[in-house]
XYZ file of C-alpha atoms in Angstrom:
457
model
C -87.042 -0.211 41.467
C -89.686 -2.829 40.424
C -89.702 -6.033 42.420
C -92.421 -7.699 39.626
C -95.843 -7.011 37.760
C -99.253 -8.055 38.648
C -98.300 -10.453 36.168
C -96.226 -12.056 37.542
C -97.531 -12.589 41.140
C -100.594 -13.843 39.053
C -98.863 -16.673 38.242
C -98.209 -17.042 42.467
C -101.967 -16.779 43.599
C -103.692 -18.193 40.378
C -107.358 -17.489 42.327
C -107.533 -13.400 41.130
C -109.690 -10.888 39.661
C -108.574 -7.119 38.280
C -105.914 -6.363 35.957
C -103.813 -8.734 37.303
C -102.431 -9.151 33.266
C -101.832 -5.493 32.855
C -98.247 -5.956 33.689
C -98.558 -3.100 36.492
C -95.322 -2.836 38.255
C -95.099 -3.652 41.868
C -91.997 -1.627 43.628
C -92.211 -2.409 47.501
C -93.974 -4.924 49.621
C -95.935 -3.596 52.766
C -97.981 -4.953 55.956
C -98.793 -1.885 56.941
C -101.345 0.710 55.384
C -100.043 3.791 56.699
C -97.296 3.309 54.237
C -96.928 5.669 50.906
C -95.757 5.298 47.708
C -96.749 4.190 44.313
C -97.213 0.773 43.269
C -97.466 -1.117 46.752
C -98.606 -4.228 47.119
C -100.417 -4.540 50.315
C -100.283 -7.722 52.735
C -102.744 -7.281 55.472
C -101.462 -9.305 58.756
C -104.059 -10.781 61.044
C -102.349 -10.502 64.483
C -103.646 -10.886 68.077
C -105.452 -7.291 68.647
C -105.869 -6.277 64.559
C -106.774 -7.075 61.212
C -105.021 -5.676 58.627
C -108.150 -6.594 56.339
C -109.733 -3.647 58.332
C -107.257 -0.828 56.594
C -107.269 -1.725 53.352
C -109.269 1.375 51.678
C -105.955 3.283 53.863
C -103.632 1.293 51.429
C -105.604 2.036 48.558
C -105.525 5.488 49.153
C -101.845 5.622 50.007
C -100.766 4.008 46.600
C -101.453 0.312 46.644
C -101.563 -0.797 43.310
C -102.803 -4.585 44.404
C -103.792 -7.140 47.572
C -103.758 -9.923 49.150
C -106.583 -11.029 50.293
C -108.048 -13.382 52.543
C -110.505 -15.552 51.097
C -112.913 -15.852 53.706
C -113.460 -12.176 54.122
C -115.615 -9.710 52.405
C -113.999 -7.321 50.274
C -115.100 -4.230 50.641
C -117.796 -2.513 48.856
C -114.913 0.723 47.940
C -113.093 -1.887 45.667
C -113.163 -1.690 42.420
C -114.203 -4.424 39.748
C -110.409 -3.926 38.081
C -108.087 -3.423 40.816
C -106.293 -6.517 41.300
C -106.843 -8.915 44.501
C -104.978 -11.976 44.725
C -107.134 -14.290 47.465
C -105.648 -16.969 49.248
C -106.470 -19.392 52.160
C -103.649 -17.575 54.450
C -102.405 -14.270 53.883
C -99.288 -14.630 56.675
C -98.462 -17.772 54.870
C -98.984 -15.958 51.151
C -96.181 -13.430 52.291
C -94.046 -16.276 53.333
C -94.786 -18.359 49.901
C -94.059 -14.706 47.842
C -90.805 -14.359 49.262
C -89.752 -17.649 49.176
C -90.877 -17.344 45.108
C -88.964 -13.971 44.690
C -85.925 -15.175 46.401
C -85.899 -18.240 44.092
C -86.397 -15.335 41.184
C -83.459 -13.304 42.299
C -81.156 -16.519 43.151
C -78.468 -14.310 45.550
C -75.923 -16.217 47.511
C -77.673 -16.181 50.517
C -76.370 -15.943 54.086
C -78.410 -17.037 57.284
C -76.963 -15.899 60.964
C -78.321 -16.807 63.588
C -77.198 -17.125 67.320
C -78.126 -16.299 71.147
C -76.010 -12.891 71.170
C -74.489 -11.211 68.728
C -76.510 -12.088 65.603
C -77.263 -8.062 64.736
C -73.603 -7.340 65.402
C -72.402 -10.606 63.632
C -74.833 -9.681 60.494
C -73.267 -5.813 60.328
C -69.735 -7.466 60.051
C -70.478 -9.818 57.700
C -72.409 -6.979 55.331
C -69.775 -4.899 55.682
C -66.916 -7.655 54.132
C -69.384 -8.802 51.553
C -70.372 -5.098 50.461
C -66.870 -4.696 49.784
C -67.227 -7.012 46.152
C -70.457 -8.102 46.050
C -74.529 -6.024 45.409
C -75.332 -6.905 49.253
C -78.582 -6.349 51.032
C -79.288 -7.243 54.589
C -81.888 -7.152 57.426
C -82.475 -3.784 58.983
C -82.962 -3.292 62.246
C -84.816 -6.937 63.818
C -86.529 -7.955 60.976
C -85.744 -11.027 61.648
C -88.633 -12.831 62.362
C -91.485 -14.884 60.215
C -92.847 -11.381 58.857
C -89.527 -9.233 58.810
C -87.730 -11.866 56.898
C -89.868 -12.216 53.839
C -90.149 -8.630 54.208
C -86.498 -7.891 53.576
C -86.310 -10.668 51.256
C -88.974 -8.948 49.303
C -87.010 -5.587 49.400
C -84.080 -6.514 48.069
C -83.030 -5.033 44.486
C -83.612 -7.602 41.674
C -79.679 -7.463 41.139
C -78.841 -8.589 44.269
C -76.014 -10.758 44.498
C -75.643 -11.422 48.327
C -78.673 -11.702 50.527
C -77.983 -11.656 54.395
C -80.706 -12.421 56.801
C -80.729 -12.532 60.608
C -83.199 -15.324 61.756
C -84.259 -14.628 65.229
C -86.826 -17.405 67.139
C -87.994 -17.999 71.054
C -89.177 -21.546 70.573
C -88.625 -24.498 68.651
C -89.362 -24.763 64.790
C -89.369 -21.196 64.070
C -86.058 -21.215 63.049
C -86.929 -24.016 61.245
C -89.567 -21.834 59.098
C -87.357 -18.926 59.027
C -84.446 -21.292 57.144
C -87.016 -22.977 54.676
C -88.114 -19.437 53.276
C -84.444 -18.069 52.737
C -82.738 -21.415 51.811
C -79.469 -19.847 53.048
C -75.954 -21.405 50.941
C -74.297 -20.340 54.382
C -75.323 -20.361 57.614
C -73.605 -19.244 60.469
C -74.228 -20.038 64.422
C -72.705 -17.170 66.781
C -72.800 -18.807 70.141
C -75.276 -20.403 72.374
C -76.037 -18.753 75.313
C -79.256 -18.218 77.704
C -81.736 -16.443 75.627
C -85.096 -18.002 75.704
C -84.526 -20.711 78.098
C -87.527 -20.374 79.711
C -89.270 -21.546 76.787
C -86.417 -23.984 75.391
C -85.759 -25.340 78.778
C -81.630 -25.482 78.829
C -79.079 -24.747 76.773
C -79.115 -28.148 74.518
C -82.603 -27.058 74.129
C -81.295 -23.893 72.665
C -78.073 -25.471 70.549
C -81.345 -27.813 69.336
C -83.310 -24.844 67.859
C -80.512 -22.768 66.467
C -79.340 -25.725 64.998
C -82.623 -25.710 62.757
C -80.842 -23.706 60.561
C -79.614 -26.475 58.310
C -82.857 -27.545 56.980
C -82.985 -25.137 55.028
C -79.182 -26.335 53.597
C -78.788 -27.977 50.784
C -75.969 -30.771 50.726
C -73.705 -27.983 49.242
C -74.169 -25.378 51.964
C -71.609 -24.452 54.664
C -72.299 -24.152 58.233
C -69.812 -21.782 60.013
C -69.878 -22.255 64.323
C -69.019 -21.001 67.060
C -66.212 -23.592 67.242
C -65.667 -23.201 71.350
C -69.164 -24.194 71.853
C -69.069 -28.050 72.249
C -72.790 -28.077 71.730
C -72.531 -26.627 68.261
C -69.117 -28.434 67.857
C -70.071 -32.070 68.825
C -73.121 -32.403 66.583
C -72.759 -34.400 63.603
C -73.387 -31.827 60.770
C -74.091 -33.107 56.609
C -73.067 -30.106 55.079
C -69.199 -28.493 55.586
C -68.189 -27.063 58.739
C -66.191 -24.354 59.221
C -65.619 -23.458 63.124
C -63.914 -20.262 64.401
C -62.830 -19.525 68.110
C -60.201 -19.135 70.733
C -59.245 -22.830 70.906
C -56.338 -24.171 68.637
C -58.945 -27.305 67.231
C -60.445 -24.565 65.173
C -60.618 -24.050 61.163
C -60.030 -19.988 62.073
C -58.065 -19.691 65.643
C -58.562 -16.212 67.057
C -55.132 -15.194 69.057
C -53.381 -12.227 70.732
C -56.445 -10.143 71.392
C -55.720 -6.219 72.725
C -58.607 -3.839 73.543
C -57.991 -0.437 73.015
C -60.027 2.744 73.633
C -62.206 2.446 70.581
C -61.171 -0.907 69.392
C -60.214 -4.623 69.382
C -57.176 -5.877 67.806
C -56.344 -9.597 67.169
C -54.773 -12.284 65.415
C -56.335 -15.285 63.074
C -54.838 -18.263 62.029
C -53.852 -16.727 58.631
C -50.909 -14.702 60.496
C -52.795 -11.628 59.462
C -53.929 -8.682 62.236
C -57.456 -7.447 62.181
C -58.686 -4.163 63.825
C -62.493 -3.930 64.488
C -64.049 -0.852 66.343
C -66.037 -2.740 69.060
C -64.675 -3.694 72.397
C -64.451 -7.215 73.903
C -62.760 -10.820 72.777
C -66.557 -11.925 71.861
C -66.482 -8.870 69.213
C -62.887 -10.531 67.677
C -64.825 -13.958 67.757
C -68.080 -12.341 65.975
C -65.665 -10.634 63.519
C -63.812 -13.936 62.336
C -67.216 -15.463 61.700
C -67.082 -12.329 58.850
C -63.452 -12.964 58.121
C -64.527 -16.761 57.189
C -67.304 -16.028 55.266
C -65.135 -13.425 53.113
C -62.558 -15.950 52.550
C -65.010 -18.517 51.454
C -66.772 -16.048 49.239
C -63.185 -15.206 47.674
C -63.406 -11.495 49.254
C -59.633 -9.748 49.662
C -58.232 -10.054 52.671
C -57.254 -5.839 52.724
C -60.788 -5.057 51.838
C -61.883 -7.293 54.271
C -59.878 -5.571 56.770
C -60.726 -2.232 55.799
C -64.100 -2.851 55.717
C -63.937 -4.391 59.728
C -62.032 -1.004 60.414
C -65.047 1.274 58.453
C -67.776 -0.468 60.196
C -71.150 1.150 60.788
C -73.326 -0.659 63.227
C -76.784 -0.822 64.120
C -77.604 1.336 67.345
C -77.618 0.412 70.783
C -75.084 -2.487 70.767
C -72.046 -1.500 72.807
C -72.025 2.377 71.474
C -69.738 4.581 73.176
C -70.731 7.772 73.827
C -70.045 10.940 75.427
C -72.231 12.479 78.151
C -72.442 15.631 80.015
C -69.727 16.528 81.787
C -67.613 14.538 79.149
C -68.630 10.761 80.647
C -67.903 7.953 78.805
C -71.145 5.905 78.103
C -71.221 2.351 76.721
C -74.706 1.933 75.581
C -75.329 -1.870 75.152
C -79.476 -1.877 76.067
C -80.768 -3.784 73.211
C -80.589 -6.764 74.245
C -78.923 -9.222 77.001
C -78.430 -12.080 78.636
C -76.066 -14.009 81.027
C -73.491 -14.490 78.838
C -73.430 -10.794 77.030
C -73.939 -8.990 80.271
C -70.506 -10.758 81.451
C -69.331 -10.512 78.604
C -69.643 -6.444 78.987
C -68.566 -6.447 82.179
C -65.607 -8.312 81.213
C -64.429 -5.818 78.299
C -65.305 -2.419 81.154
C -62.896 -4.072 83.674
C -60.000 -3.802 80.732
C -60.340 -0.446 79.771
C -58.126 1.579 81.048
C -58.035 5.211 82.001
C -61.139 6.001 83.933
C -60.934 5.877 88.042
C -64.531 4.924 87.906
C -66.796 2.641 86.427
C -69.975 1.768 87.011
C -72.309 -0.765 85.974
C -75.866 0.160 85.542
C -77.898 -3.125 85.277
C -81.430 -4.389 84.168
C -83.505 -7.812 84.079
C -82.805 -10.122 81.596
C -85.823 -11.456 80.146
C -87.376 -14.759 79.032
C -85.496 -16.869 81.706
C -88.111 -18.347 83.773
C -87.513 -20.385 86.300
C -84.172 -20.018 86.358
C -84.205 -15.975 86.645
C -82.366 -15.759 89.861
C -79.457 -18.249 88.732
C -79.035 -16.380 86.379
C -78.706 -12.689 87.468
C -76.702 -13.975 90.505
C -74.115 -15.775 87.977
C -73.293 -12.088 86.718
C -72.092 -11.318 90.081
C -69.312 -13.532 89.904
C -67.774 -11.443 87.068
C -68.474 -8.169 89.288
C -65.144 -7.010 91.514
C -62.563 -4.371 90.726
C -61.201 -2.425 88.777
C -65.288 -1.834 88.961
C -66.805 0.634 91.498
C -70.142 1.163 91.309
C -73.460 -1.280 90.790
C -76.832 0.209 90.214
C -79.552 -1.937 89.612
C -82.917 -1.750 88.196
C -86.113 -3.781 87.640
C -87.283 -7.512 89.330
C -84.764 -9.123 88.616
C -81.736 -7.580 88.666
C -81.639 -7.115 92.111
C -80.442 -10.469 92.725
C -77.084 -9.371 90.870
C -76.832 -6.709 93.562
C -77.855 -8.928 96.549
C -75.749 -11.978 95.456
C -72.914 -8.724 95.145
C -73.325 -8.088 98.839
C -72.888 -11.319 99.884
C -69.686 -11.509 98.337
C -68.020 -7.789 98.188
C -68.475 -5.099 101.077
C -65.782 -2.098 99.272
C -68.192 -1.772 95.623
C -70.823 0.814 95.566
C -74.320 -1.209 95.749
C -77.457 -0.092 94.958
C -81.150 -1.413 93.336
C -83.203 1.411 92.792
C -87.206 1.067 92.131
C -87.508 3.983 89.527
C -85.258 5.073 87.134
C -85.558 8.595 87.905
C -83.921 7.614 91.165
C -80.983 6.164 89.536
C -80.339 8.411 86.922
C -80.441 11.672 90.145
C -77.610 9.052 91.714
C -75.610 8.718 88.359
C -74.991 12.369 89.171
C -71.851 12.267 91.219
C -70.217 10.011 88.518
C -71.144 12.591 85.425
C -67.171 13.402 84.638
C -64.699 12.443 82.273
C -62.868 10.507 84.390
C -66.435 7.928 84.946
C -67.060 5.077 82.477
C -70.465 3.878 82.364
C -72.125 0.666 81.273
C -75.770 0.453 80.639
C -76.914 -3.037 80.129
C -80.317 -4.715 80.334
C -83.353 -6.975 78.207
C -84.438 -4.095 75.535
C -88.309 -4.156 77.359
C -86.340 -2.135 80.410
C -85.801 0.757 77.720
C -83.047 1.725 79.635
C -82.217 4.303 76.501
C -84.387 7.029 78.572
C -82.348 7.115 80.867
C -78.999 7.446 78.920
C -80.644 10.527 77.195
C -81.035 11.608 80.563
C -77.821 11.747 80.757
C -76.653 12.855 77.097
C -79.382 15.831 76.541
C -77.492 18.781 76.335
C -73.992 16.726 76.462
C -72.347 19.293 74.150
């Protein structure tokens, strides 16, 4: 697949020298020199602790077939006199101009999500819908920030017709930069919850910087909301609004919600039942957000639901696995906050057929001052049908303390390794045992579910 030529990205960064008018075809855009293939065109990143400038001759060797170059640096005495070097003033900001050019180039239907939780989740929904009628590509993984989203801007196939990017931020104006790259003809607001705070200072600061997103809307584009969220809801928007959610006021009402073993059914406002395979009423709200989008891009309503049925996720967001012994094991440690942690909790307290379930907890980062409000808030949702609280790292033990306080018959425990916890998991390894793992991704609480999984079968 060739993105463009040396040519071509000539005409981008006019300031050159090489073979830049040899037409050579440039297949994949890379910041990082260990990568291999042929014709690469290599960014180096200046970041706190490197300088990409430093691994250049790597690239070179490992099939770049042109760079970017800072102009204030040296090049390298290895270079050749023909290999092509573009040099500009900023090479961070020449990624973010390139894909900003190519995206213009392509011209997809593009499609910006952001939100506090859900976002990933949100973004797998809505590829899998759009897939079903449209050449889609999407963010993988988090690559979601101001160097992952030019870079999967600048890997999509020329013949892309629908171009979905997540747009993550912890401070004001990044989503701001992140929208004025992708120029997104939809954008779409999952909630507003807690994430960030610290920096953002309360929730309105929050609604504030999500709501950043429509600067990069033209008059044209559509904003789809989180339509419970009077923050999001109350704001006077330019472009359309469509809002989705459990109240009645909404353009897409969510009703009659059931949560299965491996799945939530509900109801929209078109009459019609939907079947996703994720657990929890949020997961019905982040799946109409999909089921808007599809309508709006003229998508079937049976593929549509199909495709919600078929979904393939990326990891670590409420998986359910089996462990030894046979437990059940909801893996949900990318991520968390307030909201999603109760949220979880919630959707463990309505599954049925397990006489326990435990909760195994972690900190939830980037709250600041208001940490221990916080974790103590996620006690409130704590009480039967759950059994068992562990707890692990600073500041989750203020969900187990403020659980004291308030319930004497629950299992309560903070534990200062995780070795510890995982030897006290032990007694609730059978198949009659749910467990939830939840906690900030930095807690890596994944070692301890493979703890728990190695040699499951």
């Amino acid at each position: 697949m060739m993105l463009f030529t040396t040519n071509w990205l000539a005409k981008q960064f006019p300031s050159n020298q090489g073979k830049v008018q040899d037409n050579i075809a440039i297949k994949q855009v890379t910041t990082d020199s260990r990568t291999k293939d042929e014709g690469l065109l290599f960014v180096p990143i200046v970041g706190e602790n490197f300088d990409g400038h430093d691994f250049v001759q790597q690239a070179i060797e490992n099939g770049a077939s042109a760079i970017i170059w800072d102009e204030s640096k040296q090049l390298p005495d290895g270079i050749l006199p023909d290999f092509p070097v573009y040099f500009v003033k900023d090479t961070l900001r020449a990624l973010q101009d390139l894909s900003s050019a190519y995206r213009a180039e392509v011209n997809p239907i593009v499609i910006g999500v952001t939100g506090s939780n859900g976002k990933t989740t949100t973004k797998d929904l809505i590829s899998a819908v759009v897939k079903t009628t449209y050449r889609t590509h999407a963010t993988k993984g988090n690559f979601n920030n101001h160097i992952g989203l030019p870079l999967t801007i600048l890997s999509m196939d020329r013949n892309t017709e629908v171009l979905i990017v997540e747009m993550g931020m912890s401070n004001f104006h990044e989503i701001d930069l992140l929208t004025r790259i992708a120029r997104p003809d939809v954008a779409i607001i999952t909630n507003i919850g807690e994430s960030h705070i610290e920096f953002l200072g309360s929730r309105e600061g929050i609604a504030k910087a999500k709501l950043e997103i429509i600067h990069g809307l033209d008059e044209s584009g559509v904003l789809i909301i989180d339509g419970d969220e009077p923050l999001l809801r109350e704001k006077n928007i330019n472009q359309k609004l469509i809002s989705c959610g459990f109240d009645e006021k909404n353009d897409y009402t969510i009703s009659q919600v059931k949560i299965h073993t491996l799945e939530t059914e509900f109801t929209l406002s078109d009459g019609m039942s939907y079947q996703v395979p994720l657990l929890g009423k949020h997961h019905a709200k982040n799946a109409s957000f999909a089921l808007a989008l599809g309508k709006l891009l003229n998508i079937p309503t049976e593929k549509s639901k199909q495709a919600l049925r078929n979904l393939e996720l990326t990891g670590m967001r409420f998986e359910l696995l089996k462990g030894i012994n046979d437990v059940s094991i909801i893996n949900d440690a990318y991520n968390a906050s307030a909201t999603s942690m109760k949220a979880a909790i919630e959707v463990v307290k309505q599954m049925s057929g397990f006489q326990q379930k435990v909760l195994v907890l972690g900190d939830i980062l980037e709250l600041g001052d208001r940490a221990r409000e916080f974790h103590e808030s996620v006690a409130e949702v704590i009480e039967a049908p759950i059994t068992v609280l562990f707890t692990y790292g600073n500041h989750a033990k203020w969900i187990q303390t403020a659980l004291q306080t308030k319930s004497h018959t629950l299992v309560c425990t903070h534990f200062a390794s995780k070795e510890d916890l995982v030897q006290a998991l032990a007694p609730y390894l059978t198949k009659h045992s749910l467990l939830l793992f939840k906690a900030s991704r930095g807690l890596k609480f994944e070692e301890m579910i493979e703890a728990i999984t190695t040699n499951s079968n």
